[in-house]
Short mmCIF file of C-alpha atoms in Angstrom, two decimals:
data_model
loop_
_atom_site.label_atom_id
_atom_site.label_comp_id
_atom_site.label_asym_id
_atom_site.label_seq_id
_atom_site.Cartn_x
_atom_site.Cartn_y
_atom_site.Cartn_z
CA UNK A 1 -13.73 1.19 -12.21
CA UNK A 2 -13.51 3.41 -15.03
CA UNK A 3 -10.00 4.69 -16.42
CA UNK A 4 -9.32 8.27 -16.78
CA UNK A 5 -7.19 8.99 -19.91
CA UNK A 6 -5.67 12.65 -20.53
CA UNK A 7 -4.81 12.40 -23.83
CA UNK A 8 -5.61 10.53 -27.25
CA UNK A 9 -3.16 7.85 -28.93
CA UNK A 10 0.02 10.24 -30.61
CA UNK A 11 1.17 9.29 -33.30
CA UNK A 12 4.78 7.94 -34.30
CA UNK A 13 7.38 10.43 -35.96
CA UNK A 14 8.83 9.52 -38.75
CA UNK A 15 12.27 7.94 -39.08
CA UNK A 16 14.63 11.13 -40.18
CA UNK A 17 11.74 13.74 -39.35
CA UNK A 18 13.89 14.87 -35.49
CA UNK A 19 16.60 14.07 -34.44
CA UNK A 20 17.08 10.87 -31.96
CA UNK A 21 18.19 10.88 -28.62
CA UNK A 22 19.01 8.06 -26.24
CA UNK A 23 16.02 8.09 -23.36
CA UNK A 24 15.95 7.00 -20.08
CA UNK A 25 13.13 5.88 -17.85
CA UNK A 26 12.95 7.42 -14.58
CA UNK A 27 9.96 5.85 -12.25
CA UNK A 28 8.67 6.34 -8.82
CA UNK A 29 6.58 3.80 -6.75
CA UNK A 30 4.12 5.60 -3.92
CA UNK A 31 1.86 3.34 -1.90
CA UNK A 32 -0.58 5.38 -0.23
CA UNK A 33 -1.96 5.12 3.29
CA UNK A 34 -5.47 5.24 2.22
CA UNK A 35 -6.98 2.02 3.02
CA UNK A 36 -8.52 -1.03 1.22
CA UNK A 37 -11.46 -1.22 -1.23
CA UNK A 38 -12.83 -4.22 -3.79
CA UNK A 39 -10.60 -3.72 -6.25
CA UNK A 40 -12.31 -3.42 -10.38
CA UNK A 41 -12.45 -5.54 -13.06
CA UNK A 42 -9.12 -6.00 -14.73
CA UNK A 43 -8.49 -4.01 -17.84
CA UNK A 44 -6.75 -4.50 -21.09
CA UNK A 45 -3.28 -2.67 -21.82
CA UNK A 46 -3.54 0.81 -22.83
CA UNK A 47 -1.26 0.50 -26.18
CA UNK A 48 -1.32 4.19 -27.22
CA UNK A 49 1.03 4.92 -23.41
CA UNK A 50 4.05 3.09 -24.24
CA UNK A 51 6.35 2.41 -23.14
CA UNK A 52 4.88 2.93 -19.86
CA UNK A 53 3.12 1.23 -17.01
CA UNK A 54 -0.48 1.14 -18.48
CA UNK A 55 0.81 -0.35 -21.61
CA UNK A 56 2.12 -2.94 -19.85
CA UNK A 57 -0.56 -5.10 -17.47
CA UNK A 58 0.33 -8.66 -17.19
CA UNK A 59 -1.92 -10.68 -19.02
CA UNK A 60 -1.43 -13.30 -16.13
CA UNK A 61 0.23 -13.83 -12.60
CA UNK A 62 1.47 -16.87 -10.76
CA UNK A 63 0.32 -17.90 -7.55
CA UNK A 64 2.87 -15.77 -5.80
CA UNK A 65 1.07 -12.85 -6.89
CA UNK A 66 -1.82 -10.85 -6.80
CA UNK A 67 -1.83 -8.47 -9.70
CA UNK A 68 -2.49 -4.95 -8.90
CA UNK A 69 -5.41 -3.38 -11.12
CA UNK A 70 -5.52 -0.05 -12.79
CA UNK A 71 -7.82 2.23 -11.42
CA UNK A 72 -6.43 5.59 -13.30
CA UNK A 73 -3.90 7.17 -15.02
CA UNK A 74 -2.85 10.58 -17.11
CA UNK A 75 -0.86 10.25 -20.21
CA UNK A 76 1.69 13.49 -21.54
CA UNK A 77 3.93 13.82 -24.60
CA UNK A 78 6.17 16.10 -25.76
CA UNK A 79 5.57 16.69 -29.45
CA UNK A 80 8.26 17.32 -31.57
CA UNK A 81 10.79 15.33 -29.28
CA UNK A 82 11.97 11.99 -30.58
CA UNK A 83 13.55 9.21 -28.39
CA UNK A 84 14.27 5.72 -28.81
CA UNK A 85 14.48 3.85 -25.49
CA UNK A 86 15.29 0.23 -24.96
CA UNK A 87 17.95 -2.27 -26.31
CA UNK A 88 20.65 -0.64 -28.43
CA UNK A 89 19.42 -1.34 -32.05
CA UNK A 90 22.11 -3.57 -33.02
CA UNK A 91 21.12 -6.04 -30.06
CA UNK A 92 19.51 -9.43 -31.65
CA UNK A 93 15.70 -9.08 -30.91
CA UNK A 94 15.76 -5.95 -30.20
CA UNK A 95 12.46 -3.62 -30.67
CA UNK A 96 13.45 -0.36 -28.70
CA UNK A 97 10.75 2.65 -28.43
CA UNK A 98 10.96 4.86 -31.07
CA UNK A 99 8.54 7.90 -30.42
CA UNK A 100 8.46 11.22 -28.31
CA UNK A 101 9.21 12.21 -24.75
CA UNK A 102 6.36 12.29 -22.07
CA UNK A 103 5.54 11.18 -19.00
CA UNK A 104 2.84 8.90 -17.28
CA UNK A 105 1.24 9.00 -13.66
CA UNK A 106 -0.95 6.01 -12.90
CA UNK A 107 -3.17 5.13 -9.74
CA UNK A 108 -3.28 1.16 -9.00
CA UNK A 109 -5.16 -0.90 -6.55
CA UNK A 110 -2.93 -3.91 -5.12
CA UNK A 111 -5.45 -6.89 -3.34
CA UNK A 112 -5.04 -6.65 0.32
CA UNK A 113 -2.27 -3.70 0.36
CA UNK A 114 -4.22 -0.47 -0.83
CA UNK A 115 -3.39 2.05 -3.44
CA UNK A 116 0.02 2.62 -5.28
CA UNK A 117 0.57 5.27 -6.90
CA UNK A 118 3.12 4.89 -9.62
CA UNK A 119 5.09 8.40 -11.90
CA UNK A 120 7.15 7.47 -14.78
CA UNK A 121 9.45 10.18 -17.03
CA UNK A 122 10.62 9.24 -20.13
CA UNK A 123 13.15 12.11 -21.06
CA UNK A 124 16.48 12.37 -22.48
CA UNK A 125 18.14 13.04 -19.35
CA UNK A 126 21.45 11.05 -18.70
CA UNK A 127 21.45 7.91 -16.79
CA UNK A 128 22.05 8.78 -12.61
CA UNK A 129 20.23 11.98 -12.55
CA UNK A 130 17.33 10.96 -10.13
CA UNK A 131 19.65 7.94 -7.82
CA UNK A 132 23.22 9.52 -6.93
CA UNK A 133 24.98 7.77 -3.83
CA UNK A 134 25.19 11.35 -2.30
CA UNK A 135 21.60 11.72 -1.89
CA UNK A 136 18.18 9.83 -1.07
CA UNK A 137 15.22 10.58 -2.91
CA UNK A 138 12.84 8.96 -0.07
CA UNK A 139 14.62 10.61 2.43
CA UNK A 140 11.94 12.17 4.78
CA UNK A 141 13.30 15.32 5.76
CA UNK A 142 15.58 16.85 3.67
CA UNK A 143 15.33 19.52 0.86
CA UNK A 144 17.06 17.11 -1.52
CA UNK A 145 14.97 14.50 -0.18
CA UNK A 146 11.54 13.16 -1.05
CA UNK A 147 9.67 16.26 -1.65
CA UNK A 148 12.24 17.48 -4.17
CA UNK A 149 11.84 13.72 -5.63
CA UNK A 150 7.97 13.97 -6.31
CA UNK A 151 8.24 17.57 -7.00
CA UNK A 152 10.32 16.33 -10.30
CA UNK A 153 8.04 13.48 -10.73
CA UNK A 154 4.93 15.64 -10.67
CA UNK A 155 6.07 18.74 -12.56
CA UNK A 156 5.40 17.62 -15.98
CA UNK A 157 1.29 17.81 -14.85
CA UNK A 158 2.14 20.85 -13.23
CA UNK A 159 1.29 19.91 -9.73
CA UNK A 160 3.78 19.77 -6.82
CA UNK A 161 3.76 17.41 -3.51
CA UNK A 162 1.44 19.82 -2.14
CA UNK A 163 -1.57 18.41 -4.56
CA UNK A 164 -3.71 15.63 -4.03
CA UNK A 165 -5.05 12.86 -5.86
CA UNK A 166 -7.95 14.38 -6.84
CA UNK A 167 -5.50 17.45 -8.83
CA UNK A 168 -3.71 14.62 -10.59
CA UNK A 169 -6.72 12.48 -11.43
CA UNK A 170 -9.97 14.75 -11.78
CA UNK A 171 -12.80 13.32 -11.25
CA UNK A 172 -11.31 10.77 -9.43
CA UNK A 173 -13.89 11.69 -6.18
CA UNK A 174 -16.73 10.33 -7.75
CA UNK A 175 -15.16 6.77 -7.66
CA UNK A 176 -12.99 7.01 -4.69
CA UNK A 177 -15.21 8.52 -2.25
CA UNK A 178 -12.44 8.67 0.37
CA UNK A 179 -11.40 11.89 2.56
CA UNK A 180 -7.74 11.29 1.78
CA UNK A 181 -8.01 11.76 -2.00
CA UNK A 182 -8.53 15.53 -1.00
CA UNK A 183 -5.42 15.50 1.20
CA UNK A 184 -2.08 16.42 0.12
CA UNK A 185 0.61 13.78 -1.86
CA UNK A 186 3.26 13.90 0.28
CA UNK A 187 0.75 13.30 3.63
CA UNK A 188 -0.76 10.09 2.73
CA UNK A 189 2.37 8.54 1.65
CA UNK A 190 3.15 5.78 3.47
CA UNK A 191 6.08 6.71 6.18
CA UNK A 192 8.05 3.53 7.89
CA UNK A 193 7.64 3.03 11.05
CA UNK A 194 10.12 4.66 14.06
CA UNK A 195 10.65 1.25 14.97
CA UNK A 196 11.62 -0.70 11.93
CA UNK A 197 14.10 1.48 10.02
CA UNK A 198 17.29 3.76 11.18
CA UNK A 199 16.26 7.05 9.42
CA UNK A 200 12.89 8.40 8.84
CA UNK A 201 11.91 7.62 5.39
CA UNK A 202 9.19 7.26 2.81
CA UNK A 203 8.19 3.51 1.69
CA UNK A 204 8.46 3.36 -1.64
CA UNK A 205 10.49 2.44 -4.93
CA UNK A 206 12.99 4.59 -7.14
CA UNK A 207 13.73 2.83 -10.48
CA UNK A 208 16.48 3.92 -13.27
CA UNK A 209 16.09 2.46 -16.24
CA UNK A 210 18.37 3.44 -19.32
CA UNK A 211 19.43 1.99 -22.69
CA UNK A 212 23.29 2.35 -21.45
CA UNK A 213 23.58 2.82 -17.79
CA UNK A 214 27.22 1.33 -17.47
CA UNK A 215 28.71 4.30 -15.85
CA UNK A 216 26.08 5.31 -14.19
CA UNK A 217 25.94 2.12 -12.45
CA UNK A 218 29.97 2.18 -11.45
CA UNK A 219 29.33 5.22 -9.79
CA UNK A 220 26.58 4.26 -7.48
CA UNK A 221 28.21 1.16 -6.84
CA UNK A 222 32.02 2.78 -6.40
CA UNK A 223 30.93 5.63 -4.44
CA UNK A 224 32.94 6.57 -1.19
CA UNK A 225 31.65 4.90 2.04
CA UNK A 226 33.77 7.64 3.86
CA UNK A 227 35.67 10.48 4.02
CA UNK A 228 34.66 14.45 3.64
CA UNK A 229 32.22 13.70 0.87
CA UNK A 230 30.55 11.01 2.66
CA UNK A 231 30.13 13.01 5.37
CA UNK A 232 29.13 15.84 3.93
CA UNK A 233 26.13 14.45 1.89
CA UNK A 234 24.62 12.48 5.08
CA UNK A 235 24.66 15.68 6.86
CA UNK A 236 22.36 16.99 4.23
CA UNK A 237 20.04 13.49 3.62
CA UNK A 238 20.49 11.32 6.19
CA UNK A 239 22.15 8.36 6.08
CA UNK A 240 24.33 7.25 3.00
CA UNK A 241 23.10 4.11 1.18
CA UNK A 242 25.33 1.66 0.65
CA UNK A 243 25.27 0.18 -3.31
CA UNK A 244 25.75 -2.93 -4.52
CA UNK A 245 25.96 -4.82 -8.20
CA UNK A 246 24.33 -8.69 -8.44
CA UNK A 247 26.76 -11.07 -10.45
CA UNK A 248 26.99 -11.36 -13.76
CA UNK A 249 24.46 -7.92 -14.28
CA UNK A 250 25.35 -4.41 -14.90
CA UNK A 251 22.34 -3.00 -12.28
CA UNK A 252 23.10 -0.94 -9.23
CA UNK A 253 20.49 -1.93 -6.29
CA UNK A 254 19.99 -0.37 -3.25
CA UNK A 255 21.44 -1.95 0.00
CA UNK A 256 17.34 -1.53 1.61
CA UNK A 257 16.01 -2.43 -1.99
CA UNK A 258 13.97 1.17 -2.19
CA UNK A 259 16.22 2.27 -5.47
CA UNK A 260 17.63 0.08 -8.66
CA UNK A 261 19.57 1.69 -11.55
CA UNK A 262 19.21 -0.52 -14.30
CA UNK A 263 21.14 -1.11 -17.51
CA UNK A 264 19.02 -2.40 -20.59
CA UNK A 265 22.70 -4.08 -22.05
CA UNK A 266 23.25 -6.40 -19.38
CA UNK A 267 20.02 -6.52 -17.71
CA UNK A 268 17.38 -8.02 -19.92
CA UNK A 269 14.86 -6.30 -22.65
CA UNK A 270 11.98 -3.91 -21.63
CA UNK A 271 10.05 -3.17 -25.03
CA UNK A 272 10.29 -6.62 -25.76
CA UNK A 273 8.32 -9.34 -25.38
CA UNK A 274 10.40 -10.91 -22.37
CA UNK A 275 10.84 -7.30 -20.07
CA UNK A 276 7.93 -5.26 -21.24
CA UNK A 277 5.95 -6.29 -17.33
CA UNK A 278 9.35 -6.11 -15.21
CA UNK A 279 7.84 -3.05 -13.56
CA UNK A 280 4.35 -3.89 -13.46
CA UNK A 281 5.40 -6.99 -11.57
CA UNK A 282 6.88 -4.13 -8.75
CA UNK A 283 3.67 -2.73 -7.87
CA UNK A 284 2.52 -5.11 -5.36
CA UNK A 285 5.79 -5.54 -3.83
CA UNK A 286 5.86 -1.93 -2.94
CA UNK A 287 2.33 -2.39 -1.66
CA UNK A 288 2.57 -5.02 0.45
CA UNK A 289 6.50 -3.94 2.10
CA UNK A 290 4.82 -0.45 2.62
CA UNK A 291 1.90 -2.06 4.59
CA UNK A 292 4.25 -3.61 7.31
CA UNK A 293 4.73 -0.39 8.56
CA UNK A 294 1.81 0.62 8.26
CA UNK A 295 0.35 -2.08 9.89
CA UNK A 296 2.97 -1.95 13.05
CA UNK A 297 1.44 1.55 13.45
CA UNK A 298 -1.92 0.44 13.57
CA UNK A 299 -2.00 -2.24 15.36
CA UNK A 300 0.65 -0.65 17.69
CA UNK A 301 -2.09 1.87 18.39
CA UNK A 302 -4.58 -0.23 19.51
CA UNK A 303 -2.84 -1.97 21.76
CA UNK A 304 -1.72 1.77 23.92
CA UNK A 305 -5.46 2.37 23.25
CA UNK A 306 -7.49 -1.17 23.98
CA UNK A 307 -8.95 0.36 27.78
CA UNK A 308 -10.82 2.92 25.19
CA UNK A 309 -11.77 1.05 22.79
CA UNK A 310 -15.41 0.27 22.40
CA UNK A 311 -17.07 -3.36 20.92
CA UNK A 312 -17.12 -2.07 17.64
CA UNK A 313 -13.91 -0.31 17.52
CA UNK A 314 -12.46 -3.83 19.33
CA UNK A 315 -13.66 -5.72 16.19
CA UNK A 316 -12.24 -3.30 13.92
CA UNK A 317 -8.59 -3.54 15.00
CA UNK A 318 -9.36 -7.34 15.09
CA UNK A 319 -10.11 -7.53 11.58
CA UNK A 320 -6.81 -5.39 10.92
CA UNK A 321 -5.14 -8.10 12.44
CA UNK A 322 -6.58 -10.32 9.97
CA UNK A 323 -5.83 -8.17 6.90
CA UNK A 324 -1.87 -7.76 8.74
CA UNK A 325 -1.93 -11.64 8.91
CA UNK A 326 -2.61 -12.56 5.34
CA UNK A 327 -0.21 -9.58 4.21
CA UNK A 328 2.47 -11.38 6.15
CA UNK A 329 2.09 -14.59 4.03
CA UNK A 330 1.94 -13.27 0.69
CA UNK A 331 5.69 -11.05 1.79
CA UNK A 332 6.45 -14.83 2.98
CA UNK A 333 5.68 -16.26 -0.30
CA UNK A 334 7.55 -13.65 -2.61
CA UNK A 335 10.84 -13.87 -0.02
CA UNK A 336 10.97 -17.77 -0.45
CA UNK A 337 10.65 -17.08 -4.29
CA UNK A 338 13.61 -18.60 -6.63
CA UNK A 339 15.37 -16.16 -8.53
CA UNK A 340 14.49 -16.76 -11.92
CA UNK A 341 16.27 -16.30 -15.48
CA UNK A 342 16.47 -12.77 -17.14
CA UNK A 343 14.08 -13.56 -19.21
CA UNK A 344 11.54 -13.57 -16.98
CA UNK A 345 9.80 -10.40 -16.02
CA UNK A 346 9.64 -10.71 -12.43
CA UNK A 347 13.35 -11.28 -12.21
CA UNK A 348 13.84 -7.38 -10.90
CA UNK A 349 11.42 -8.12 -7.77
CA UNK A 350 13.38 -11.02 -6.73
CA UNK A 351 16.64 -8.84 -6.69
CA UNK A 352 15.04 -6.05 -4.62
CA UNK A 353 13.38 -8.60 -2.25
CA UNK A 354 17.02 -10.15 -1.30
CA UNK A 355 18.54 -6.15 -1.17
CA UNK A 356 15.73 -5.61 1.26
CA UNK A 357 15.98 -9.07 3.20
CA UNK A 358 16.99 -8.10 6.34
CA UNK A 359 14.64 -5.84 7.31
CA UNK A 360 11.52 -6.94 5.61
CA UNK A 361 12.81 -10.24 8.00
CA UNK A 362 13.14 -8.24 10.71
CA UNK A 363 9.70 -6.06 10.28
CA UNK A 364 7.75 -9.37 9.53
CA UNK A 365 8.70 -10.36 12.87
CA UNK A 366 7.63 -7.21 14.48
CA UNK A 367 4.73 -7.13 13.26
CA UNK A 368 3.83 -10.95 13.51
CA UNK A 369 4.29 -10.22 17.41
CA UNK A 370 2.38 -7.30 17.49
CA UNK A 371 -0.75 -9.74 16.25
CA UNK A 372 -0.24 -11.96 18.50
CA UNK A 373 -0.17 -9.83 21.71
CA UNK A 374 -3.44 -7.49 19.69
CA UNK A 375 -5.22 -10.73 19.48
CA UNK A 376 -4.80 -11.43 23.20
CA UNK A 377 -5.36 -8.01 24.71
CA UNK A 378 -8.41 -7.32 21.98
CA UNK A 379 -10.01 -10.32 22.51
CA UNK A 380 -9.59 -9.89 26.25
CA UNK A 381 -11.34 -6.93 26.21
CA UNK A 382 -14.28 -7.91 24.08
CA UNK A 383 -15.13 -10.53 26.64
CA UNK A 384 -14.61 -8.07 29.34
CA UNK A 385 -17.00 -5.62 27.67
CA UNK A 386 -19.46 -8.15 27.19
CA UNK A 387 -19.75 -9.27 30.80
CA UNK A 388 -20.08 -5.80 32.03
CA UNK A 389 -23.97 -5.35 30.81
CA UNK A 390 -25.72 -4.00 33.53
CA UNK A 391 -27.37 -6.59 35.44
CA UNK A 392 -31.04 -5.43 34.73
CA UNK A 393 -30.44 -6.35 31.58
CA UNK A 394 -29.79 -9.38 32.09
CA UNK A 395 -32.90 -12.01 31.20
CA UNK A 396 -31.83 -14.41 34.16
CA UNK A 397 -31.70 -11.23 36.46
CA UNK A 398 -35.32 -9.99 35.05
CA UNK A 399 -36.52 -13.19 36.06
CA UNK A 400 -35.92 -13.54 39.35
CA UNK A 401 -37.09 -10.14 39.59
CA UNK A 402 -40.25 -11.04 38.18
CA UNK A 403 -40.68 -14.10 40.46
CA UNK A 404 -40.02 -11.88 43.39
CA UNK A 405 -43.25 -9.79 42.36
CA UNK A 406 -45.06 -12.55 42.48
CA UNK A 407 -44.58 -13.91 45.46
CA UNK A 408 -45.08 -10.45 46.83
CA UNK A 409 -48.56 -10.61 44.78
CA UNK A 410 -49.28 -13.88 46.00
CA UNK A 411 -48.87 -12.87 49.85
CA UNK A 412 -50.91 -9.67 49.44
CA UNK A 413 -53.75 -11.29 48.42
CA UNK A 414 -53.81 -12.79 51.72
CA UNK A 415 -53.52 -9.69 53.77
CA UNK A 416 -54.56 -6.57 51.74
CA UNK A 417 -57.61 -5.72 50.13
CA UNK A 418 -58.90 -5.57 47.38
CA UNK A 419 -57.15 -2.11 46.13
CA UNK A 420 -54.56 -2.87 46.87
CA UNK A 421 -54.20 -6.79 45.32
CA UNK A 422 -55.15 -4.90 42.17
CA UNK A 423 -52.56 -2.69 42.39
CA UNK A 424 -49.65 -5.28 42.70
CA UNK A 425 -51.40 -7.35 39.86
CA UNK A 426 -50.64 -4.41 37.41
CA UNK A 427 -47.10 -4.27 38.98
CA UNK A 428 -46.47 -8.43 38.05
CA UNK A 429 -48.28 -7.86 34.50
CA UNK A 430 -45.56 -5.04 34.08
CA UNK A 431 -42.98 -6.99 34.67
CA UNK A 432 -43.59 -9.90 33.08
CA UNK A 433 -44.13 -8.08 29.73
CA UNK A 434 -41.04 -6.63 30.30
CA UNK A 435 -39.17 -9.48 31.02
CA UNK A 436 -40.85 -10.77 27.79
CA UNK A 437 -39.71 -7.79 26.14
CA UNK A 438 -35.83 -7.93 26.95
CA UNK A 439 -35.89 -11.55 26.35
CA UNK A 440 -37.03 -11.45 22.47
CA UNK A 441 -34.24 -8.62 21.89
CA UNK A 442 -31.26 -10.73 23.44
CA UNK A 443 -32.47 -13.88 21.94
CA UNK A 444 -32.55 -12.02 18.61
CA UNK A 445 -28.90 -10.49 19.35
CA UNK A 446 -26.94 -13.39 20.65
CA UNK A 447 -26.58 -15.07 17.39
CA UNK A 448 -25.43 -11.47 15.40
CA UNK A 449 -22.81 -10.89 18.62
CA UNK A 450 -22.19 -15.07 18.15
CA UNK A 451 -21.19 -13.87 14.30
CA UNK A 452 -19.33 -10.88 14.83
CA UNK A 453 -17.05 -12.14 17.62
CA UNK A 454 -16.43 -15.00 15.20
CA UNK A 455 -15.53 -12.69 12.48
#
């Protein structure tokens, strides 16, 4: 699939030409409830969009991975601004981002968990300006909540929540011929399920990521469990978050591992050679956590609606319980993963998948019931629908219909004339050709209906 860039390479100011400011990198994962396709060919990084996501495709994944392909994305800068972003200059190795301010919005396709869509700001903005502990940007519900969020996230293209895919990525119809690239943003976000989570939310992934985010991190991780401002700020977004700092790192994660504020200093490069995927490797973790609620509503559904459902729609919901089984062994192979050194990119995921242990535990067993109970019921009702042909069209009922006629034949010839023999003649010869008839078409559908009930 082809990429859609939105503006050429820019070129890089030079040294002493603006002044530099200290950046930050604000980012926002959005899987997107618009179901599965073959994903493309893998393409090369896009250099001229550093430092973000498209610039930075893993050249390779381990087997705990699938890596998540690019399918489009739209590229702005700021000219005249000049930012440097990454390690502090005097850090050994360093290589920090030198260049102006801008912002990126890319459209990925993660194997076996659907679309992400992923909006990165690179401004001078302090650190803490998108994650405070008095308010949740994937809060569904609340002015301050996750409308506001993508509103922020979507203003530099001059779009709001209210736009759709196809506003952000023109064109994008002819490739994605899907009804829900015409819908708005903030519908075909992914929502977690009633049943899994305390407050209604959006799945996704908020991620902070500053030269110097010392403070910035204190304050998520010191804020007040309770009291009047506590209170006050979940009356206005739900729940308060609780915060918390791994050892031995200076990054604030989220209690439910949906937000990370995290401080270049302490916690590793990012324009370097050893950070520059961190986020990239974040993609299909957002993917795949979003599609366990998405697949508890689905195959939730089916179950209250298996009486209704007919053959085909049976073997539909069967194969999303195939798709919902393989998604719970890849979240099964990145919870079980090691936590690995800060050197390696992938060292972020493994801190949000133990924040978000609990319940992605808890939802994996939800859902891994659900399958098993849609498996019995669906199957159930296949076999039920199958039996329930009507008897006429049965070959084994046609033939003892047809044997009936001509016996009935045979007898008449005895004791009716000639008239009427020939009339009960035509009668057999009717029948058998339709018996003929109905046998070729089952014998030529039982081994499709063999395949499909395998499937």
């Amino acid at each position: 699939m082809m990429r859609i860039p939105a503006s050429a390479p820019v070129a890089r100011l030079e040294p002493g030409s603006t002044p530099v400011r200290a950046a930050v990198l604000k980012v926002m994962f959005l899987p997107l409830d618009i179901g599965e396709r073959p994903v493309p060919p893998p393409v090369p990084a896009v250099s001229y969009a550093e430092p973000f996501l498209p610039a930075r495709i893993a050249g390779g994944t381990d087997y705990l991975e699938r890596p998540a392909a690019l399918l489009a994305f739209r590229h702005r800068t700021e000219p005249g601004t000049r930012l440097t972003f990454g390690m502090p200059a005097s850090a050994a190795h360093s290589r920090p981002y030198d260049g102006p301010a801008g912002a990126c919005a890319s459209l990925w396709e993660v194997p076996g968990a659907g679309p992400v869509l992923v909006c990165e700001i690179l401004s001078a903005d302090p650190p803490g300006g998108v994650l405070t502990w008095h308010s949740d940007p994937l809060f569904d519900g609340a002015e301050t909540g996750f409308r506001r969020t993508l509103d922020t996230f979507l203003a530099p293209f001059g779009i709001t929540a209210d736009a759709s895919l196809v506003d952000l990525f023109p064109r994008l119809d002819t490739r994605l011929p899907e009804t829900e690239v015409y819908r708005p943003l903030a519908q075909v976000a992914v929502r977690t399920a009633p049943f899994l989570t305390d407050e209604p939310s959006i799945e996704g992934l908020v991620v902070e990521v500053a030269g110097d985010g010392r403070e910035a991190v204190r304050r998520l991780v010191d804020c007040p469990p309770a009291g009047v401002l506590a209170e006050a700020a979940a009356r206005s977004c739900g729940r308060l978050q609780a915060w918390h700092r791994p050892a031995a790192t200076d990054v604030a994660v989220r209690g439910d591992g949906r937000a990370l504020l995290l401080d270049l200093v302490t916690g590793g490069g990012y324009v370097g050679a050893h950070g520059r995927e961190m986020l990239y490797h974040l993609i299909g973790w957002a993917g795949l956590r979003a599609q366990l609620h998405a697949d508890h509503r689905r195959l939730l559904t089916a179950l209250r609606r298996h009486e209704t459902l007919d053959p085909g729609e049976i073997r539909t919901a069967l194969d999303d319980v195939a798709r919902a089984r393989v998604r719970l062994v890849e979240l099964a192979l990145l919870s079980a993963e090691a936590r690995p050194a800060h050197t390696d990119p992938t060292w972020v995921r493994t801190l949000l998948v133990a924040s978000g242990a609990e319940e992605v535990t808890a939802a994996r067993a939800a859902v891994e019931e659900l399958c098993d109970a849609a498996e019995r019921v669906l199957w159930q009702r296949l076999h039920l629908r199958s039996t329930r042909r009507s008897r006429w069209a049965d070959p084994k009922a046609m033939a003892a219909a047809a044997t009936w006629v001509v016996f009935v034949v045979a007898v008449t010839a005895f004791t009716a004339s000639t008239q009427v023999l020939a009339g009960a003649a035509i009668v057999a010869v009717a029948a058998g050709a339709a018996l003929a008839f109905v046998e070729s078409v089952e014998r030529r559908r039982a081994p499709k209906q063999r395949r499909r009930d395998r499937r």
